[in-house]
CSV table of C-alpha atoms in Angstrom, one decimal:
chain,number,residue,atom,x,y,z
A,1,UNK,CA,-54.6,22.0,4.0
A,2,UNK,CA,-55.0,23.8,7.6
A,3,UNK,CA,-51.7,22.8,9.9
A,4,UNK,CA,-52.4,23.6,14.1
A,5,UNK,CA,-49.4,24.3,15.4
A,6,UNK,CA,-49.2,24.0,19.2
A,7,UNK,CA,-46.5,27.2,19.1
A,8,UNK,CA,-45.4,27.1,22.9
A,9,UNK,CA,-44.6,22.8,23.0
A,10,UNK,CA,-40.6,22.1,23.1
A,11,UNK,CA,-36.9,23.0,24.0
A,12,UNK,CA,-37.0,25.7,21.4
A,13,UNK,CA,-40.6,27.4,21.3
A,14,UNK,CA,-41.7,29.6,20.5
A,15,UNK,CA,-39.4,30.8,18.0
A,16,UNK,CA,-38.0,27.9,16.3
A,17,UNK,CA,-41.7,26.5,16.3
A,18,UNK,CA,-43.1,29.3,14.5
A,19,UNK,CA,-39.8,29.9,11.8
A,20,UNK,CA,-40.4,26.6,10.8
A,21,UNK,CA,-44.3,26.9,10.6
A,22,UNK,CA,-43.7,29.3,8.1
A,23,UNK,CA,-41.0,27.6,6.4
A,24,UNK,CA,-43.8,25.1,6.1
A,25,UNK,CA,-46.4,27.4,4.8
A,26,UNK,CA,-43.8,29.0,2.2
A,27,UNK,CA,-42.2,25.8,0.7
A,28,UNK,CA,-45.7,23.1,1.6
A,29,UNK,CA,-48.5,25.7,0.7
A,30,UNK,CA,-50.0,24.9,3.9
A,31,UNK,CA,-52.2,27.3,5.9
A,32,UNK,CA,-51.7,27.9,9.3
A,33,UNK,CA,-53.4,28.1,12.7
A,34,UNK,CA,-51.2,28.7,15.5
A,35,UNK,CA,-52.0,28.4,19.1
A,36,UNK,CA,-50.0,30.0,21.9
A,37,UNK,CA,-49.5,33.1,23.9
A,38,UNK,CA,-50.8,35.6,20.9
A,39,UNK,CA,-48.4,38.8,22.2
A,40,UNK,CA,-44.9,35.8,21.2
A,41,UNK,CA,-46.2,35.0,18.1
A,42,UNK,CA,-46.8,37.9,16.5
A,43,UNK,CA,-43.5,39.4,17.6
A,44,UNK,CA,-41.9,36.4,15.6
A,45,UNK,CA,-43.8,36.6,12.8
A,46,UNK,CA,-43.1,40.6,12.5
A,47,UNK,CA,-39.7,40.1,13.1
A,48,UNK,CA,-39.8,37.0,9.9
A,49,UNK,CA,-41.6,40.0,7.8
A,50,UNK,CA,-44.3,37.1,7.8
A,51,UNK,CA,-46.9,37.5,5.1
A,52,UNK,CA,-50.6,37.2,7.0
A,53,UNK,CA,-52.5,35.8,4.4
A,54,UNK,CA,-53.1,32.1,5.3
A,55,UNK,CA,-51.9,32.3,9.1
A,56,UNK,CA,-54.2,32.3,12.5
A,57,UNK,CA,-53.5,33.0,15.5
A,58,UNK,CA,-55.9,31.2,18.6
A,59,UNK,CA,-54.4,32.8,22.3
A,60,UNK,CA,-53.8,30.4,24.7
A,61,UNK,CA,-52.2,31.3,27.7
A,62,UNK,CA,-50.6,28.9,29.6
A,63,UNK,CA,-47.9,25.8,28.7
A,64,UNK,CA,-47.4,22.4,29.4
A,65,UNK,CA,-44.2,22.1,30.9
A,66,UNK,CA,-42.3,18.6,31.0
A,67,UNK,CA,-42.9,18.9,34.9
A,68,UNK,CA,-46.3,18.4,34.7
A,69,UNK,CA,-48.1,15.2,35.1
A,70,UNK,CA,-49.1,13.7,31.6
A,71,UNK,CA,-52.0,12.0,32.2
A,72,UNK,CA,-53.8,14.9,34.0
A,73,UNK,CA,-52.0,18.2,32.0
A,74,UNK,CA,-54.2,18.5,29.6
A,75,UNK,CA,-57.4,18.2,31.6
A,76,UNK,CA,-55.7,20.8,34.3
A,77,UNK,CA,-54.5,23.0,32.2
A,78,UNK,CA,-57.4,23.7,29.7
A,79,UNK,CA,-56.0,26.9,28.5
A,80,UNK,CA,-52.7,25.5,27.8
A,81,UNK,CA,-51.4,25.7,23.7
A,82,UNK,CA,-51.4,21.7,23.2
A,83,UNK,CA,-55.2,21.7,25.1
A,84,UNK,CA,-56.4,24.4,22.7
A,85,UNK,CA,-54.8,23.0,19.7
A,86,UNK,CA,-56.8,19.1,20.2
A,87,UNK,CA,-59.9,21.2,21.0
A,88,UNK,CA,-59.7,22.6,17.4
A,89,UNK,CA,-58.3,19.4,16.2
A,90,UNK,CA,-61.5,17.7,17.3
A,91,UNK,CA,-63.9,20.7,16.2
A,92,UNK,CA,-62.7,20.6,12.3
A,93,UNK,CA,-60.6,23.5,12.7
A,94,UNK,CA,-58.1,22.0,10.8
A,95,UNK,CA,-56.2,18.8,9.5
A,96,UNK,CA,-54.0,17.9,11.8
A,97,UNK,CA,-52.1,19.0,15.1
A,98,UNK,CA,-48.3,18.8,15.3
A,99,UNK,CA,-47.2,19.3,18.8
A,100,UNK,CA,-43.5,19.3,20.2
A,101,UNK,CA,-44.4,19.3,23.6
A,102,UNK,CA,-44.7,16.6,26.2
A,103,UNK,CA,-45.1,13.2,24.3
A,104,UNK,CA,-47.0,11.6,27.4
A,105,UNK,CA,-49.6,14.8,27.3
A,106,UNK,CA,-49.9,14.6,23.8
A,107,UNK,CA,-50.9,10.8,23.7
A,108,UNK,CA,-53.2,11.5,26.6
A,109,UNK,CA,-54.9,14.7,25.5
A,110,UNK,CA,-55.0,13.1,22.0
A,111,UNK,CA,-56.8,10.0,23.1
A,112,UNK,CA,-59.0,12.0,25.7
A,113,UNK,CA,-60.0,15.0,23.0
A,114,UNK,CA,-59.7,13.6,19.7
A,115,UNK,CA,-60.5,9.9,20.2
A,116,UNK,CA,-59.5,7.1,19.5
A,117,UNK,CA,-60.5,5.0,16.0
A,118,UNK,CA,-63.2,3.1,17.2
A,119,UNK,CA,-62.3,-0.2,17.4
A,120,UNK,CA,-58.5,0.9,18.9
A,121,UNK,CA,-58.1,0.3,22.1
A,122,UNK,CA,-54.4,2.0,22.5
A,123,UNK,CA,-53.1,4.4,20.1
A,124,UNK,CA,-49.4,3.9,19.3
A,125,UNK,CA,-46.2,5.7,19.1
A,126,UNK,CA,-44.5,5.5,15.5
A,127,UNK,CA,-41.1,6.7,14.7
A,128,UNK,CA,-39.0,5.7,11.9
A,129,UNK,CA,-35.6,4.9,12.5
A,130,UNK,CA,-33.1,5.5,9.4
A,131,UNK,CA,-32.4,1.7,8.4
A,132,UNK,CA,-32.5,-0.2,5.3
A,133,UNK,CA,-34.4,1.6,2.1
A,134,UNK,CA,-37.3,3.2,3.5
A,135,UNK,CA,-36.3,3.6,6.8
A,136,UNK,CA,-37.9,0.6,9.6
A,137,UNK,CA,-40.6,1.5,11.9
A,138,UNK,CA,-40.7,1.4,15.5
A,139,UNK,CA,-44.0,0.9,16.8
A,140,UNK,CA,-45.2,0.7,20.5
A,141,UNK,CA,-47.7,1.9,23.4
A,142,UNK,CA,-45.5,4.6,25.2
A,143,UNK,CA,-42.7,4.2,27.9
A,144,UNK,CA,-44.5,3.2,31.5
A,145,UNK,CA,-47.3,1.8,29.6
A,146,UNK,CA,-48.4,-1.3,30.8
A,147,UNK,CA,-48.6,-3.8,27.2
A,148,UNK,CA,-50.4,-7.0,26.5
A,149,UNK,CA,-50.0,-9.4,23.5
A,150,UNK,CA,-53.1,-8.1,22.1
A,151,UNK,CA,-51.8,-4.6,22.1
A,152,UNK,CA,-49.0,-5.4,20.3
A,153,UNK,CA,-51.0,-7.2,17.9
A,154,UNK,CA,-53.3,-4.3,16.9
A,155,UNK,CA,-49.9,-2.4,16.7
A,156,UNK,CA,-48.5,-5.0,13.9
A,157,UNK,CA,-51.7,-3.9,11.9
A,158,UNK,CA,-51.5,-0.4,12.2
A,159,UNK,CA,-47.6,-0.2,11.9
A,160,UNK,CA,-48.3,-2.5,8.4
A,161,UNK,CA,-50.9,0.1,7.1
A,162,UNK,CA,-48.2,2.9,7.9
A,163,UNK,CA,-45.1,1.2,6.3
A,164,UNK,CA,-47.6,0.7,3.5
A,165,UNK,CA,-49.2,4.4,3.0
A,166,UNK,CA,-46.3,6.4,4.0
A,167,UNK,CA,-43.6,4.6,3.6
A,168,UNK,CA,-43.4,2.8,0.7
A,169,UNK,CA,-43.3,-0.6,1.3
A,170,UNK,CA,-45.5,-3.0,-0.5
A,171,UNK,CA,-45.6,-5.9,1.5
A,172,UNK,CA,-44.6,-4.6,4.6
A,173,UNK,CA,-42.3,-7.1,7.1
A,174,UNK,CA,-43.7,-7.2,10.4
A,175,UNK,CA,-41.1,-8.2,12.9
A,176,UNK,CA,-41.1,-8.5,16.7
A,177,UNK,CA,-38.4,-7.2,19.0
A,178,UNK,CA,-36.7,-10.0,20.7
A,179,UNK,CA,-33.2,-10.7,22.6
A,180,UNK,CA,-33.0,-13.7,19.9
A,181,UNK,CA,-34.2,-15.0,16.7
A,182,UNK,CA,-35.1,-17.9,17.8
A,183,UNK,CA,-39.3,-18.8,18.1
A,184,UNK,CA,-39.0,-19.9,21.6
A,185,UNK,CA,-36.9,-16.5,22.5
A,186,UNK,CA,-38.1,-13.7,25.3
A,187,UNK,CA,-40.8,-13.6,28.0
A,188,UNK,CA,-44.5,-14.6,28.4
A,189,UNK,CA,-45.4,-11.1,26.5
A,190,UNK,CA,-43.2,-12.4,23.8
A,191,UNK,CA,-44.2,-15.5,23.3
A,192,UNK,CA,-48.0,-13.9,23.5
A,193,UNK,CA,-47.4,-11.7,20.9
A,194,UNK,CA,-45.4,-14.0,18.9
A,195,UNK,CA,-48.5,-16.5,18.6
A,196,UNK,CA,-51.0,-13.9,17.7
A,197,UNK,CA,-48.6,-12.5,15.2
A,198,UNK,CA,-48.2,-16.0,13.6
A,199,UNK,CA,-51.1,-16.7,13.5
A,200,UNK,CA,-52.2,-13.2,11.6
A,201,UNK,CA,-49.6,-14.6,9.3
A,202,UNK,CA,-50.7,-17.4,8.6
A,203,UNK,CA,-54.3,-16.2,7.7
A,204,UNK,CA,-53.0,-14.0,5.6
A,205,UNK,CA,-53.4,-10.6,7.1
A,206,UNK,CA,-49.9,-9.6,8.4
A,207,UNK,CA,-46.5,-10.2,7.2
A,208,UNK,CA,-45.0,-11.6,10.1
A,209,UNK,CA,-41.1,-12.8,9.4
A,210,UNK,CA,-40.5,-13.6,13.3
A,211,UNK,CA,-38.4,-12.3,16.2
A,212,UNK,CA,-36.1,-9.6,15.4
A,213,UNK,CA,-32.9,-8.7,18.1
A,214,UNK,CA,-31.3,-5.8,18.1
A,215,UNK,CA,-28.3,-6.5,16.0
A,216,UNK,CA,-30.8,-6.9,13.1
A,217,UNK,CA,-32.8,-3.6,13.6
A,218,UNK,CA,-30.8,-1.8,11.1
A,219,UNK,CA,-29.9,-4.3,8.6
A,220,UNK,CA,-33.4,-4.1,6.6
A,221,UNK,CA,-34.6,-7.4,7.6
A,222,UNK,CA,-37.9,-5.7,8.9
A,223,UNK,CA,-40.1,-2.7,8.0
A,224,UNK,CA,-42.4,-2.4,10.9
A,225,UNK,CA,-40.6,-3.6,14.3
A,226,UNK,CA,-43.2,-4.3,17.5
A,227,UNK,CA,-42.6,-3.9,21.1
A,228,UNK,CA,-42.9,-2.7,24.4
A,229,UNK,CA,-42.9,0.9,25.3
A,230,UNK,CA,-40.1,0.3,28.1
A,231,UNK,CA,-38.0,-1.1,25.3
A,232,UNK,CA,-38.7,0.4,22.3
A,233,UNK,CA,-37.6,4.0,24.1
A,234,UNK,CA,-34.5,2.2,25.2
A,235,UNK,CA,-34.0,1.5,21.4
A,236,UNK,CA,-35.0,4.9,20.3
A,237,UNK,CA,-32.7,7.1,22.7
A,238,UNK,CA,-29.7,4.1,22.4
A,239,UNK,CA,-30.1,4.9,18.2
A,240,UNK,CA,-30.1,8.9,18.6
A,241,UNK,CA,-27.1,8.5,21.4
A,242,UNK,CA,-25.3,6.2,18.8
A,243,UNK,CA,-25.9,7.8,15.3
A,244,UNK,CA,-25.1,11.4,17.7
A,245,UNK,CA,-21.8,9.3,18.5
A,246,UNK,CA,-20.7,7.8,15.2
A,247,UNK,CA,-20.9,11.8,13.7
A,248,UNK,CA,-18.9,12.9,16.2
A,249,UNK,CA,-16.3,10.4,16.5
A,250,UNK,CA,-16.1,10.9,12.0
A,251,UNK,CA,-15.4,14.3,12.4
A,252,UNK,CA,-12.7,13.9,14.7
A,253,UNK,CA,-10.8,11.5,12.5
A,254,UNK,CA,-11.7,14.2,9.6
A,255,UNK,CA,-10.2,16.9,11.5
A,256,UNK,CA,-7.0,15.4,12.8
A,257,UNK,CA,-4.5,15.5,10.2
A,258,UNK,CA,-4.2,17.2,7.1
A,259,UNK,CA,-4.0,14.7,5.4
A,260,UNK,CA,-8.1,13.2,6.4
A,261,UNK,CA,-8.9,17.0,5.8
A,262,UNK,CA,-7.9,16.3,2.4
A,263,UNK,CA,-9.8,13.1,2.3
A,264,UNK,CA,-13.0,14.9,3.9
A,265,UNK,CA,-13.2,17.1,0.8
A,266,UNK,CA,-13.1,14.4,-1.3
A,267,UNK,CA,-15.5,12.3,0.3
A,268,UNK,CA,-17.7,15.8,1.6
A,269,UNK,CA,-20.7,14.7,-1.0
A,270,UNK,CA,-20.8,11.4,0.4
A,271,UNK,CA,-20.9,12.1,3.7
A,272,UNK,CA,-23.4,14.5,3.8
A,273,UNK,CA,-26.0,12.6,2.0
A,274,UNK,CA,-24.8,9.7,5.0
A,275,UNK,CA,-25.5,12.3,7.7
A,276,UNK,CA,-28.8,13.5,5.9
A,277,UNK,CA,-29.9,10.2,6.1
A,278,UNK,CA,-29.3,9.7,9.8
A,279,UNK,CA,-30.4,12.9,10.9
A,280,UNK,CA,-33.6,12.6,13.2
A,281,UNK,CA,-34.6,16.3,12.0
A,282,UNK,CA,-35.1,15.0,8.7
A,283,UNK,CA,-37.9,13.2,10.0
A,284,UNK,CA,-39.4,15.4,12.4
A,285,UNK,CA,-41.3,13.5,14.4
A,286,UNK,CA,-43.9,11.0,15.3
A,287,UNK,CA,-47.4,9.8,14.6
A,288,UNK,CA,-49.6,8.8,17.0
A,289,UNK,CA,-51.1,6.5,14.9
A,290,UNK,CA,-55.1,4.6,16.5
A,291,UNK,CA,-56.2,8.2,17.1
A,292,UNK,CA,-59.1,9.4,14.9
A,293,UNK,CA,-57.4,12.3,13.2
A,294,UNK,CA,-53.6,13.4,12.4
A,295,UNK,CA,-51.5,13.9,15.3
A,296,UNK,CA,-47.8,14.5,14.9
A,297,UNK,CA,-45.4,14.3,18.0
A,298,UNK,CA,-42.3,16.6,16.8
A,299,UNK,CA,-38.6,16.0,18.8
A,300,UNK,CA,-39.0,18.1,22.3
A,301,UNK,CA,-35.4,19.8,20.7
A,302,UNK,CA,-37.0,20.8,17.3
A,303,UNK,CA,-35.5,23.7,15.9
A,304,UNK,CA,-36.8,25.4,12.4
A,305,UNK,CA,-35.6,22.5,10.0
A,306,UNK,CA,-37.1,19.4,12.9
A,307,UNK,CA,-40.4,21.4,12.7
A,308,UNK,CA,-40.4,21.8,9.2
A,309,UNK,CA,-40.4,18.2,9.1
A,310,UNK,CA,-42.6,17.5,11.4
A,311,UNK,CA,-45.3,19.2,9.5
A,312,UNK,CA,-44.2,17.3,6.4
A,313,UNK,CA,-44.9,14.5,8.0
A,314,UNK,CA,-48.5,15.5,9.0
A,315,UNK,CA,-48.9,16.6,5.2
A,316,UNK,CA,-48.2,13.3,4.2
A,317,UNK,CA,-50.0,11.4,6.9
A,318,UNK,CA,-53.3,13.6,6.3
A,319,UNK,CA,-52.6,12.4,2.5
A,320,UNK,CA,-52.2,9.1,3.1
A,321,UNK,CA,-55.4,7.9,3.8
A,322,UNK,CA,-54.4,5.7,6.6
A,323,UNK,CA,-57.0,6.3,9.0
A,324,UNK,CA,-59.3,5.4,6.7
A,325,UNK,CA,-57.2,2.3,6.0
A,326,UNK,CA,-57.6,1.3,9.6
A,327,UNK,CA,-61.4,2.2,10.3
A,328,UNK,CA,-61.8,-0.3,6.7
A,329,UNK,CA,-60.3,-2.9,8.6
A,330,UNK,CA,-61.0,-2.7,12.1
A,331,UNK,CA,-63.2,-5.8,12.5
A,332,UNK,CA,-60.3,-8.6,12.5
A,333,UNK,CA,-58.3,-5.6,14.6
A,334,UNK,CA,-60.8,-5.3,17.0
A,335,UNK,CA,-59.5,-7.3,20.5
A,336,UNK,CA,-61.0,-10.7,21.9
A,337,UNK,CA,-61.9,-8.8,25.2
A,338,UNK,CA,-63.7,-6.3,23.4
């Protein structure tokens, strides 16, 4: 399998990028193509003692900075690494893209290069969130993306297939994001979404338990939560500030007497595997899930371990079979206005 590695996207690039490209290559067998100013990456990989054999280089000279307007950076800057990388997406090149650059470019360039799935009207953003056994799923259209009920719909199938092929979950709870349990809960896009989910439900297609609120994100009532981009970011950065929070505030009541020391050492096992399990890194990123080939979104902070991840993540998502699952059942996805 053939990983493009947009080398020049994110906080840490391109050196944490490319460490754990090859960490990839090394403990995934993967192959590697990565794209970005040639003269950078070949100083890192001299400077890893990098063995050759299975790794490309494509130049491309110029970056993608968070600056830059997301709909249009692509298109503007054609010589940029994340515009070189879909190019060689789309042309068979390789399996999938995994990109730590601008989310809003890669959506954009994604759905502009590589296409949609025919049949998908909006690809979607997918990150897990660590909750219950497998983790829940938080699936929506983007932050300042206008949504409608159907949307959100199409996005209750998709997130299904996901939780199904990559996550583990045999049945897979489809929940929507609400300020209340209760059916009659939330605004018109809501309610919307809440009828077409039911009714899905009720013909068999989509398990649909109802409205989920916050408080009951992380208790494992749901595997696949719908919603809004506004508010499912809100929810994303509120978890990450939280979790970043709750392992700072532990280690201060670990550290403040001799006698929790004590306790930490006992307890160091236990807490690791807690902090392991919270630790957005050990995700890596996110699937843009609706576009026609494997697109991985990796955290705009990754360092070597995030990346590493991230291309785990592609690995499993080229694996999985999902697209496939969707184009199989894309005619009772497919929109009423369509």
């Amino acid at each position: 399998m053939k990983i493009i590695v947009d080398a020049m996207g994110g906080d840490h690039a391109p050196l944490e990028i490319v460490k754990g490209a090859l960490r990839a290559k090394k403990e995934l067998g993967v192959e590697l193509l990565l794209v970005g100013r040639e003269e950078a990456i070949r100083e890192i990989l001299t400077q890893e003692n990098a063995e050759m054999t299975g790794i490309e280089i494509v130049d491309a000279r110029e970056v993608i900075s968070m600056e830059d307007d997301p709909s249009t950076a692509t298109r503007r800057k054609k010589d940029s690494s994340m515009a070189v990388a879909l190019n060689l997406l789309r042309d068979e090149r390789g399996d999938a893209v995994v990109s730590a650059g601008s989310t809003g470019a890669l959506l954009t360039g994604a759905t502009l290069t590589v296409k949609r799935i025919k049949g998908i009207r909006r690809a979607a953003l997918a990150p897990v969130l660590p909750a219950g056994e497998h983790g829940v799923m938080l699936i929506d259209c983007g932050a300042n993306v206008e949504c409608t009920a159907e949307y959100l719909l199409q996005f209750g199938y998709m997130g299904s297939f996901y939780a199904k092929k990559l996550m583990g979950c045999e049945n897979p709870r489809v929940g929507l994001l609400n300020v209340g349990t209760e059916d009659t809960k939330g605004g018109e896009l809501q309610h919307q979404t809440f009828a077409l989910l039911k009714q899905a439900h009720e013909e068999g297609r989509i398990n649909f338990i109802g409205n989920v609120e916050g408080t009951g994100v992380f208790n494992g009532s749901a595997d696949v939560i719908v919603t809004d981009g506004f508010t499912g970011n809100v929810l994303l950065k509120g978890t990450e500030g939280v979790i970043k929070y709750m392992m700072k505030a532990l280690k201060g009541v670990f550290y403040s007497s001799t006698k929790n020391k004590l306790a930490a050492l006992v307890l160091k096992k236990d807490l690791a595997a807690m902090k392991k399990s919270m630790d957005v890194n050990e995700v890596g990123g996110t699937a843009l899930v609706g576009i026609s080939k494997p697109v991985i979104k990796a955290h705009g902070s990754s360092n070597e371990a995030s990346f590493f991840a991230a291309i785990r993540q592609a690995v499993a998502f080229v694996q999985s079979g999902i697209i496939d699952e969707i184009k199989e059942n894309i005619d009772y996805m497919k929109l009423k206005t369509e």
